[in-house]
Coordinates of C-alpha atoms in Angstrom, one line a residue:
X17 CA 130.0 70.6 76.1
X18 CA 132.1 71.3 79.3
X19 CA 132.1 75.2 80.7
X20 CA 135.5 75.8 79.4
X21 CA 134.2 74.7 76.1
X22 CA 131.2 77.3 76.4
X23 CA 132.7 80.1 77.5
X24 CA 135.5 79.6 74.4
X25 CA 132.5 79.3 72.0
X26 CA 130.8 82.8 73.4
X27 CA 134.4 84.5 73.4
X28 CA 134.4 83.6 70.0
X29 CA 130.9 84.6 68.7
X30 CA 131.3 88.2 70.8
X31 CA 134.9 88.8 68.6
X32 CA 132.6 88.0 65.4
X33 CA 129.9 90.2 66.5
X34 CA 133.1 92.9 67.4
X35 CA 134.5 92.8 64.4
X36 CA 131.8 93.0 62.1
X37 CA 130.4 96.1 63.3
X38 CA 133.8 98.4 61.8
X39 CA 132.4 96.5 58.7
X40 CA 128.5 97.3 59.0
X41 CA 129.6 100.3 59.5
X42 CA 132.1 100.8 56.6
X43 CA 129.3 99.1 54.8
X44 CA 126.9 101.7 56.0
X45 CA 129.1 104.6 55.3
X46 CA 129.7 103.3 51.7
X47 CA 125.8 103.1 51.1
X48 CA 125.3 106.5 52.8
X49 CA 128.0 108.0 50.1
X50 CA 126.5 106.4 47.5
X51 CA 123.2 108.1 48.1
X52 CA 124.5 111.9 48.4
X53 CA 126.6 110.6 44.7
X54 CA 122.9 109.5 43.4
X55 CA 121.8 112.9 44.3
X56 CA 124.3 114.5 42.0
X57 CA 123.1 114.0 38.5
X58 CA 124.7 114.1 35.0
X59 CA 123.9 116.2 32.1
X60 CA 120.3 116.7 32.8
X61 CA 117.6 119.6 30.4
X62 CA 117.4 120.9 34.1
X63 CA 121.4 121.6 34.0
X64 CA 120.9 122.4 30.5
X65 CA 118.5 125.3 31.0
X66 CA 119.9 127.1 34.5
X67 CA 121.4 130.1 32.0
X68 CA 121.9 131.1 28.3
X69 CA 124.5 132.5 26.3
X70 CA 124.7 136.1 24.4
X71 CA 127.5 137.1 22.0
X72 CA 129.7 140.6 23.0
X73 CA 133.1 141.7 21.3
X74 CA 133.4 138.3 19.7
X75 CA 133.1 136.4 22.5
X76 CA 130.7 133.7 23.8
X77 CA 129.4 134.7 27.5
X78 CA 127.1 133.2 30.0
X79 CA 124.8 134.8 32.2
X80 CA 125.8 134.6 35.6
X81 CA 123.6 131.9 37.4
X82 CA 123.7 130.0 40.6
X83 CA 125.2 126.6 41.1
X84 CA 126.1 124.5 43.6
X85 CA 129.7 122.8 44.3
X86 CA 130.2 119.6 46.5
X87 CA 133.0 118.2 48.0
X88 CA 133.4 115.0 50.4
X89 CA 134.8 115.6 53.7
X90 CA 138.7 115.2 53.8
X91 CA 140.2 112.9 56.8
X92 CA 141.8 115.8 57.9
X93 CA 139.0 117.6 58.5
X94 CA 136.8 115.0 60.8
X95 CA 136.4 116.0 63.9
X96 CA 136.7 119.5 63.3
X97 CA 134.0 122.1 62.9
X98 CA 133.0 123.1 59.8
X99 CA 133.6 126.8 60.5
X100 CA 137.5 126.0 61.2
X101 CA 137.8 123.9 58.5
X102 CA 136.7 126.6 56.0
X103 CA 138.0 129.6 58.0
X104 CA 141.6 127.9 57.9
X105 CA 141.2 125.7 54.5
X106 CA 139.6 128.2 52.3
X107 CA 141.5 132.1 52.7
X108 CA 139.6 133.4 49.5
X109 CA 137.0 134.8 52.6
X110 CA 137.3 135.5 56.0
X111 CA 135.6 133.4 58.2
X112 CA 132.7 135.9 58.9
X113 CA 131.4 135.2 55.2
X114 CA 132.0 131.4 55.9
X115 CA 129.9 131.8 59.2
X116 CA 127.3 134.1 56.9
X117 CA 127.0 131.2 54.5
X118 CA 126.5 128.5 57.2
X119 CA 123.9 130.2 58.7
X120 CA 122.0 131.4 55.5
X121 CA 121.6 128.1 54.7
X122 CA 123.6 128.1 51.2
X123 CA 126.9 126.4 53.0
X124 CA 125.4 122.7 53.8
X125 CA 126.4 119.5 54.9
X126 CA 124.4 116.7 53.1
X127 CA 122.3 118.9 51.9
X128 CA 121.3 120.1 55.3
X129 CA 121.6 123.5 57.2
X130 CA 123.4 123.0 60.3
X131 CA 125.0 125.3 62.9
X132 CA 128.9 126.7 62.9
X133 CA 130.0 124.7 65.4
X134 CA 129.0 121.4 63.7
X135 CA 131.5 118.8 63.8
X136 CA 132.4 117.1 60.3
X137 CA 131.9 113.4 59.9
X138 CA 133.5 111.1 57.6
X139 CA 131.6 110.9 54.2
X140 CA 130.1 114.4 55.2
X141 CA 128.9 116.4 52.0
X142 CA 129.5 119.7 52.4
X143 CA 127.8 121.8 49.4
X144 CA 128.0 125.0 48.6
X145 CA 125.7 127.5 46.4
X146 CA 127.9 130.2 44.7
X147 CA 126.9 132.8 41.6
X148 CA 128.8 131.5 39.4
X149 CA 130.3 133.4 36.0
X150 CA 132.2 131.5 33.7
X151 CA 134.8 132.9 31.5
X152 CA 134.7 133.8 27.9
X153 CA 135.9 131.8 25.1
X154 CA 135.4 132.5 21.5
X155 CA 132.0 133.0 19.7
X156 CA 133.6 131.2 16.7
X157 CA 131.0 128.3 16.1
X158 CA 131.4 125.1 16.7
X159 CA 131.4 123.5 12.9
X160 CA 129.9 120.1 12.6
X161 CA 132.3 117.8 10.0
X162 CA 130.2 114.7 10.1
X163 CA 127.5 113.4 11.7
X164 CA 125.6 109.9 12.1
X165 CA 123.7 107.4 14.5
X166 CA 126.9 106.3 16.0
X167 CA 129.4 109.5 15.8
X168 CA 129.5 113.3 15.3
X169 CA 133.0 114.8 14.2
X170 CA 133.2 118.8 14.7
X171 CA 135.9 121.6 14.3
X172 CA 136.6 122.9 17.7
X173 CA 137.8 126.1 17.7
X174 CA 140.2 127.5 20.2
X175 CA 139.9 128.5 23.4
X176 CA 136.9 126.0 24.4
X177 CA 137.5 123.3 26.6
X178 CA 135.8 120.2 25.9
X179 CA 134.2 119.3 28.4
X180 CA 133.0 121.1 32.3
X181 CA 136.2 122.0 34.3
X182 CA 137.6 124.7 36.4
X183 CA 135.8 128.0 35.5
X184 CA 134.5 126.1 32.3
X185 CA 130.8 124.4 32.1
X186 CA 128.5 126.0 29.9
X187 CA 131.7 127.5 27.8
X188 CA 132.3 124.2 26.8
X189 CA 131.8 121.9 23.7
X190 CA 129.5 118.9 25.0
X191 CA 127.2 122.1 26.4
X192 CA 127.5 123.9 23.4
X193 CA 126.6 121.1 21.6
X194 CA 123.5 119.9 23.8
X195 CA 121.8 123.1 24.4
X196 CA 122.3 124.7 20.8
X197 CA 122.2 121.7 18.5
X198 CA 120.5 118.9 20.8
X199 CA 123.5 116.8 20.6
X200 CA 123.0 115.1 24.3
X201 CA 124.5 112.4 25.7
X202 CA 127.7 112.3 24.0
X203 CA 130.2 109.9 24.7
X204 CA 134.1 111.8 24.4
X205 CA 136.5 109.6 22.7
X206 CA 139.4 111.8 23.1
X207 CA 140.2 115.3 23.9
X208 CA 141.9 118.4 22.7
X209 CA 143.4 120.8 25.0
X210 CA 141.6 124.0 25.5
X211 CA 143.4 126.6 23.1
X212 CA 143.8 123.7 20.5
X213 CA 141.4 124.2 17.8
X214 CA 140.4 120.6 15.4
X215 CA 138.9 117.3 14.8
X216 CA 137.0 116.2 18.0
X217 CA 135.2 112.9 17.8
X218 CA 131.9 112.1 19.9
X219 CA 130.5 108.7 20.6
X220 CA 126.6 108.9 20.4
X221 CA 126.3 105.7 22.0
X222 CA 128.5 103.7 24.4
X223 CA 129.4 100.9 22.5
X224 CA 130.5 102.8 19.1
X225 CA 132.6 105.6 21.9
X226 CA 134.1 101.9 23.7
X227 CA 135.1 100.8 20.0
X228 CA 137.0 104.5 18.9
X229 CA 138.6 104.3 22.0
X230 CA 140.0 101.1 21.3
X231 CA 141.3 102.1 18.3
X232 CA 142.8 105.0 19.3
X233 CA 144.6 102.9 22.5
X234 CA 146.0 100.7 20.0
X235 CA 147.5 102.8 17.9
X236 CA 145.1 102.3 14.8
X237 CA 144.4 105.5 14.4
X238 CA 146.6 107.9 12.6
X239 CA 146.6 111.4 13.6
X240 CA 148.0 114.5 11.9
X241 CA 148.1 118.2 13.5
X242 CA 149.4 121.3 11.6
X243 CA 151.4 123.9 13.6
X244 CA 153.2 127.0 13.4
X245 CA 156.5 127.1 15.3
X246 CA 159.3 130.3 16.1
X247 CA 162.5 130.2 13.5
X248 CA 163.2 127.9 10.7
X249 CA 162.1 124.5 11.5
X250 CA 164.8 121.9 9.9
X251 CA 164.3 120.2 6.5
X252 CA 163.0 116.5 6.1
X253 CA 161.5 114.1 8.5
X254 CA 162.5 115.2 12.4
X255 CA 161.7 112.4 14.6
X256 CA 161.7 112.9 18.0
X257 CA 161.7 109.9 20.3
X258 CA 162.0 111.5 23.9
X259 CA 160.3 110.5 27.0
X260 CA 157.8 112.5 28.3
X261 CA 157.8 112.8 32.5
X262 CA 154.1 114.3 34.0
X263 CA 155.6 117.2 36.2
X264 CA 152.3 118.3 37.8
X265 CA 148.9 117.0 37.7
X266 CA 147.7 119.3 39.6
X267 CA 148.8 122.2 37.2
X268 CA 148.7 120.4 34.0
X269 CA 152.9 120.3 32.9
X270 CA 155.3 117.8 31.6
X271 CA 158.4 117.8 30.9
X272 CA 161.1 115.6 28.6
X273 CA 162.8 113.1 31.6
X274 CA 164.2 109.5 31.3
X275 CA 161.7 108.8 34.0
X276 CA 158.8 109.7 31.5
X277 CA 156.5 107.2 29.6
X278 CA 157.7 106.3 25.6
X279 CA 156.8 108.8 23.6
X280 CA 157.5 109.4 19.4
X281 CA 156.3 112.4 17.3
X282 CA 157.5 113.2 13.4
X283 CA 157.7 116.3 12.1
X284 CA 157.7 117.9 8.9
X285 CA 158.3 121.4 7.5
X286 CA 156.0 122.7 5.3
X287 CA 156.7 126.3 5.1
X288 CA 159.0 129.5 6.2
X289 CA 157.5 133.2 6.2
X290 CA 161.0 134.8 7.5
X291 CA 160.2 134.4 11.0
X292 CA 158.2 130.8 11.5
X293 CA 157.4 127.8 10.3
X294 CA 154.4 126.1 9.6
X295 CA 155.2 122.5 10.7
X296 CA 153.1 118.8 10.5
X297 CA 153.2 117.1 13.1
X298 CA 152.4 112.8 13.3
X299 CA 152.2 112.1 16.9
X300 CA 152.6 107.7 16.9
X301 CA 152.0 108.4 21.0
X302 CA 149.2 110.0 22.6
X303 CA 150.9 111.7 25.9
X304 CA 150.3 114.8 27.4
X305 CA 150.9 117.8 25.7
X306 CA 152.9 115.5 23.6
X307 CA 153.6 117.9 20.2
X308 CA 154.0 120.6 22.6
X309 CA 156.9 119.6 24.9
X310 CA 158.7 117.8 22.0
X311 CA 158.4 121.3 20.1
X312 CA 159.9 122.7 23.1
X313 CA 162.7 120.3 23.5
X314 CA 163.7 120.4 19.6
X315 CA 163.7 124.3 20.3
X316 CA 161.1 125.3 18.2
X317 CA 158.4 125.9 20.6
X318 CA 154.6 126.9 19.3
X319 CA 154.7 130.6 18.5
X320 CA 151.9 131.4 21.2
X321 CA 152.1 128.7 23.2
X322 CA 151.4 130.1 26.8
X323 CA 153.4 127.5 28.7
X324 CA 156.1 125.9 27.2
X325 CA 157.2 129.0 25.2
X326 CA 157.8 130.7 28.4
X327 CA 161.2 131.5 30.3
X328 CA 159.9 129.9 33.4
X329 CA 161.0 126.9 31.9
X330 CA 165.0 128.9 32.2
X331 CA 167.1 131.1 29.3
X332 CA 166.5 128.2 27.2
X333 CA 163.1 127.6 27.4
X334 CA 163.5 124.2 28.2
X335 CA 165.4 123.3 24.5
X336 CA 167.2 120.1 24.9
X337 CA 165.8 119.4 28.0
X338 CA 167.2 122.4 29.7
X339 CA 165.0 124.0 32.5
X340 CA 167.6 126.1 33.9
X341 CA 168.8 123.9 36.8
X342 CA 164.7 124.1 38.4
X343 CA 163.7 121.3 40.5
X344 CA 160.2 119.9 39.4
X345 CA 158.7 121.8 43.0
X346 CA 160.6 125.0 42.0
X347 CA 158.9 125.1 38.5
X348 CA 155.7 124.1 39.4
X349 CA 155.8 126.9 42.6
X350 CA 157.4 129.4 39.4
X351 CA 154.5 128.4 37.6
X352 CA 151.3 129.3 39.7
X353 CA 153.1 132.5 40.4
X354 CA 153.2 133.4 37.1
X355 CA 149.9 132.1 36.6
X356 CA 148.3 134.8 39.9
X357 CA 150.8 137.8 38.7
X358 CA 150.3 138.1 35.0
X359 CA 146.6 136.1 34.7
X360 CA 148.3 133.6 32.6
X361 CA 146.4 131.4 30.4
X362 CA 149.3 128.4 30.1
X363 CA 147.9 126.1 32.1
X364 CA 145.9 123.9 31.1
X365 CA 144.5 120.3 31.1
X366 CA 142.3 119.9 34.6
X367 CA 144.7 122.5 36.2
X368 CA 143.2 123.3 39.8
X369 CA 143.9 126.8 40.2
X370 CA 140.6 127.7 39.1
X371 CA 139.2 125.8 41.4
X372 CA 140.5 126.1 44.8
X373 CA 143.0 128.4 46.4
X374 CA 146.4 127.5 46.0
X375 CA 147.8 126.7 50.1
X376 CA 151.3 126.9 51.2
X377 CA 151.1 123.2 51.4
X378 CA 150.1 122.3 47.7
X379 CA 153.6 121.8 46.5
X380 CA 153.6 119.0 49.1
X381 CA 151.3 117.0 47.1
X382 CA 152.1 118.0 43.1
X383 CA 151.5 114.3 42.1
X384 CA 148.3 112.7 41.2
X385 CA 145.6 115.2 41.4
X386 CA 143.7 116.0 38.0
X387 CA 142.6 119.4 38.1
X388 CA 140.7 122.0 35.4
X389 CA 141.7 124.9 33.0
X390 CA 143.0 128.7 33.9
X391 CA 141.1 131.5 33.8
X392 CA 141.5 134.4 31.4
X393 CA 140.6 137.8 33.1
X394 CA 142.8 140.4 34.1
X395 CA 141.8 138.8 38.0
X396 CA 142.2 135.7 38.2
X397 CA 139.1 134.3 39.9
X398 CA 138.5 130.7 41.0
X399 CA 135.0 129.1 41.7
X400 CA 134.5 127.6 44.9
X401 CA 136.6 126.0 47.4
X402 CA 134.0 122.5 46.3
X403 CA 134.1 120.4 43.1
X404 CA 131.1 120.7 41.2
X405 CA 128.0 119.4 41.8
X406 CA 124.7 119.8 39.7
X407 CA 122.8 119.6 42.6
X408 CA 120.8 122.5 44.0
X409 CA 120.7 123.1 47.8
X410 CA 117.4 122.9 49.0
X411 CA 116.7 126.2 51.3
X412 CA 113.1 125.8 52.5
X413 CA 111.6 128.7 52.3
X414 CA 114.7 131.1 52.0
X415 CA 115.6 132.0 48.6
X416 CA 118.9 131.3 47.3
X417 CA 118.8 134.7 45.5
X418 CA 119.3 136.6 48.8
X419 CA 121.3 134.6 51.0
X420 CA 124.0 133.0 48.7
X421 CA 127.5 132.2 49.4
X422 CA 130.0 134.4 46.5
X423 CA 132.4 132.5 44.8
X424 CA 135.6 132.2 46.0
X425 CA 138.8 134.5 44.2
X426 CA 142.2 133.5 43.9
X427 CA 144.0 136.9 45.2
X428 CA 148.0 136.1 44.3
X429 CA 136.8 126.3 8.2
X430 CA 135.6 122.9 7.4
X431 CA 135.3 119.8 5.2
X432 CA 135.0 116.8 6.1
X433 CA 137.2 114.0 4.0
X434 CA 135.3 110.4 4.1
X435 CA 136.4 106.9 3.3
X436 CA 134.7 103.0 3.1
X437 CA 131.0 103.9 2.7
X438 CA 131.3 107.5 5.1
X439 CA 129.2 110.3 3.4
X440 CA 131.1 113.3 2.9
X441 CA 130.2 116.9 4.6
X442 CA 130.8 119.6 3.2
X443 CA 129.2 122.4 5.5
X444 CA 130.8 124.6 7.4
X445 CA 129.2 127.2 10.7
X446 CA 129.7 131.1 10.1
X447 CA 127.7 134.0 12.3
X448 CA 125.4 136.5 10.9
X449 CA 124.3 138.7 13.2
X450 CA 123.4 136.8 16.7
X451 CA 121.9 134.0 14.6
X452 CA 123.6 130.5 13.9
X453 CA 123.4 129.0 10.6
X454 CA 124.9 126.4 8.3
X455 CA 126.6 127.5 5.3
X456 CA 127.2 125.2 2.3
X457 CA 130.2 125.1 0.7
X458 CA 129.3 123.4 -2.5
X459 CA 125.9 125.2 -2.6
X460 CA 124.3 128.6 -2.1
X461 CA 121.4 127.6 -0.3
X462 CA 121.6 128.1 3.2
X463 CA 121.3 125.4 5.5
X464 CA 120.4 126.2 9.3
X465 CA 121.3 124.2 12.2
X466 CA 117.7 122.8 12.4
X467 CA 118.5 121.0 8.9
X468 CA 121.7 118.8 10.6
X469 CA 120.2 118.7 14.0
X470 CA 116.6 119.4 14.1
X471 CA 117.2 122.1 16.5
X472 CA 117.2 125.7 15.5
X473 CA 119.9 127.7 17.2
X474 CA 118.7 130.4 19.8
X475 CA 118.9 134.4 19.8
X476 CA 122.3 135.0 21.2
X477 CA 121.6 138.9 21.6
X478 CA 122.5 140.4 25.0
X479 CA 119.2 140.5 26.9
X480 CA 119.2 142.5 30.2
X481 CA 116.9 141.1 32.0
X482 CA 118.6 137.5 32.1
X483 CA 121.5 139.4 33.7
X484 CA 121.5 138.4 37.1
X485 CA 123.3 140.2 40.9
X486 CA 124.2 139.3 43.6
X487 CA 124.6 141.8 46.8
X488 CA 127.3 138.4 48.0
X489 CA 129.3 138.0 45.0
X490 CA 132.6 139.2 44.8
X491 CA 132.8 139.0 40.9
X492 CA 129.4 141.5 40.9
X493 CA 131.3 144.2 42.2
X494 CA 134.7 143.7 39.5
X495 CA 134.7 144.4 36.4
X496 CA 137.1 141.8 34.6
X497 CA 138.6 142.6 31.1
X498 CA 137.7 140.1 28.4
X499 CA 139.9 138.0 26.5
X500 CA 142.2 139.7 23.9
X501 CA 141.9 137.8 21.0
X502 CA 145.5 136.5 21.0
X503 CA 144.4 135.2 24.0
X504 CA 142.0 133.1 22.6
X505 CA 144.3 130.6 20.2
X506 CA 147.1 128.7 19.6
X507 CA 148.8 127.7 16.6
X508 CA 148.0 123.9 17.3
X509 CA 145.0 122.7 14.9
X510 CA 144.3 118.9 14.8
X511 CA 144.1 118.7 11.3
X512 CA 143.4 114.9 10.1
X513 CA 142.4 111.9 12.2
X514 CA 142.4 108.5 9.9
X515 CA 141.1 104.7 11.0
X516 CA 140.1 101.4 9.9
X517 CA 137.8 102.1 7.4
X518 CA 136.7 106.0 8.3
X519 CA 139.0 109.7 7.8
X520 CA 138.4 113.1 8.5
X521 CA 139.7 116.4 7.9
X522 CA 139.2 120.2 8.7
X523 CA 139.7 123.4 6.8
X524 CA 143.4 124.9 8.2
X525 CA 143.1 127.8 9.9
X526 CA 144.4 131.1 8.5
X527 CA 147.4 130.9 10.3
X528 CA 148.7 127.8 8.6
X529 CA 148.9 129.4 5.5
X530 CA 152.7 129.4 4.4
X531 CA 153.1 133.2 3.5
X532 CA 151.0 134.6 6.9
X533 CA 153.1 136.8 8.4
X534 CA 153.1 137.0 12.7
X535 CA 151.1 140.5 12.6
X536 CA 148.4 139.1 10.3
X537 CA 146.9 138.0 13.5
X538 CA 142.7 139.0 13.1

């Protein structure tokens, strides 16, 4: 091998061994995220347990507790110190309570403590421990329509979100459902928006979730929702073929557009009181807020509904498609100001305002960001400027109770219908007292929760001393009013859900009797 020969082959090995160390480290990087994930388990007893609920004024409430949120460094941020980044990023505080978190120990990165003049690093996990109180939904029970090895079908009532999100974790159904009936480890197969009360299925393992899905996706499942609407709906079959356009992920609003995805719901009057109609609706598509904006579009928008019975959407309410001349930036900008000034409870979906701060910037970015529900207090109050994370912050030997970073603010009735070989159930969930129980329907003996689920419910009477302070927290020091009941429902109720070879049905609520009248409202 002549010397010009060598010194070609060396070249070419020291470019290899160049460029593979960007992709040792990418790889190293990738394996170094993938560790701080592993450190952020599911659904654990441990998550399960951290607090309790009690019932006050007809509403379910959690004990304040302590929790941790997580977030992954942004590219933005790298390179800048972590005090700037929250100082600047994250107004809800001034930076003196940032630079008191830091150096409690309760504001980490990777789980570490480290000083305010730390510099981020890409794939830094920045963590923070806030008190944490959820808002109030309704202390209506969760009703159980059927349940086997593979499925459990249950009445959601309104005003519970499914599943953790926003200012939402222990208020929702799958904890509901784990801590009180020891239904764990459910599989969601599709969801219901929060003030939508119904039929929600559960997958109790992965394979019969995978197969409902399917079913569902391919249009083999037929799905029927009673609702009551403002005016006199038209007579016969309305069909309503519009397309339906996701204005804002990061709020949770669509609208009717030609850009939109195909969309077809039929409706059906079933009854006028003078003033509303109770209407069915058969939605053939599954969009977003699907019944909801095609109500609004037909002009005969949900009677309560928050958001798209609302003049933000201009003097016609957005009825034939008519939003008053707004640009999709202007309505969603119209829409988180409405949602700071009046506490509104429209938005909905994974809406991010009860997460993070809303920055001047956000409107920048409207498009493809999933965010969680709204709150419901008379302050609107957000959660942390970090996603959530189960994960506890390990604090040697100082105590999370005295040093902890406060959460951030944001200032601005049942049967069960059963087909091909499905037993019916015919039980339905009432209160008496604090105490949970099963009612039969068909019978007089009661039947408590431990018959259905081997699990007997808990004492949901206030107990002082789980009531938990903190000298930090900003939501220790306010007192927030609780949701008025109006505020808790909306006249949406998925009503019927049918597939191959299985059906099943609730109770209607009281409001979807023909002859209710508007002030009948309990």
């Amino acid at each position: 091998m002549t010397e010009k020969e060598k010194t070609k082959l060396v070249s070419t090995e020291k470019r290899k061994a160049d460029e593979s160390e960007p992709v040792k480290d990418l790889k190293k990087a990738k394996l170094e995220t993938k560790a701080l994930k592993a450190k952020r388990p599911g659904f654990t007893d441990e998550r399960y347990h951290e607090t309790s609920y009690y019932i006050e004024n007809g509403l379910r409430k959690v004990y304040p507790y302590y929790f941790t949120f997580t977030t992954f460094t942004k590219g933005r941020w790298v390179g800048e110190k972590i005090l700037d980044v929250f100082a600047r990023e994250f107004r809800a505080h001034p930076a003196e309570e940032y630079e008191r978190c830091i150096k409690a120990g309760t504001l980490t990165v990777n789980y570490e403590k480290v000083p305010t003049d730390y510099r981020l690093k890409h794939n830094d996990l920045l963590a923070n421990i806030v008190h944490r109180h959820e808002v109030p939904v309704t202390s209506q029970p969760i009703t159980i329509v059927h349940m086997d090895d593979d499925i459990v079908v249950v009445n959601k009532p309104a005003s519970i979100p499914v599943h953790p999100c926003g200012r939402y974790r222990h208020n929702t159904v799958v904890f509901i459902l784990a801590k009180e009936y020891n239904l764990k480890n459910l599989r969601t197969i599709h969801r219901l928006d929060r003030l939508t009360s119904g039929l929600l299925l559960f997958g109790r393992s992965p394979k019969k979730a995978r197969q409902m899905e399917h079913q569902i996706r391919n249009r083999q499942v037929q799905k029927e929702y009673i609702c009551r609407v403002e005016g006199e709906f038209p007579d016969g079959i309305i069909e309503c073929k519009e397309p339906i356009e996701v204005v804002s992920y990061k709020i949770g609003v669509c609208k009717v557009s030609p850009k939109g995805k195909e969309c077809t719901t039929t409706f059906q009057k079933l009854g006028f009181n003078g003033s509303s109609s109770v209407v069915l609706c058969k939605p053939l598509t599954g969009r977003m807020h699907q019944i909801r904006v095609h109500l609004q579009y037909l002009g005969y928008p949900v009677v309560n509904d928050p958001l798209y019975n609302h003049d933000v959407f201009g003097p016609a309410k957005g009825r034939g498609g008519d939003i008053g001349g707004k640009s999709d930036e202007q309505l969603v900008k119209d829409l988180i100001n409405i949602h700071n000034a009046e506490n509104w409870l429209g938005i909905d979906g994974d809406s991010e305002l009860s997460m993070f701060k809303p920055m001047k910037n956000d409107l920048d970015d409207v498009k493809g960001q999933i965010l969680s529900d709204d709150d419901s207090e008379s302050v609107s109050r957000e959660a942390s400027p970090c996603s959530e994370s189960p994960r506890p912050v390990s604090l040697g030997s100082e105590s999370p109770h005295e040093n902890m970073c406060a959460s951030m603010l944001v200032p601005n009735t049942l049967s069960a219908v059963s087909s091909a070989g499905i037993s019916n159930s015919n039980s339905a969930v009432s209160t008496v007292g604090t105490n949970t129980i099963l009612c039969s329907r068909m019978q007089s003996q009661k039947v408590t929760v431990a018959t259905q689920t081997g699990h007997e419910s808990p004492d949901l009477a206030f107990n002082p001393d789980k009531m938990t302070t903190d000298k930090h927290c900003y939501e220790c020091k306010v007192r927030y009013r609780d949701p008025k009941p109006q505020d808790l429902v909306m006249y949406l109720h998925a009503w019927k859900y049918k597939g191959p070879g299985w059906e099943y049905e609730t109770e209607l609520p009281e409001w979807a009797r023909v002859d209710w009248q508007d002030n009948e409202f309990e």
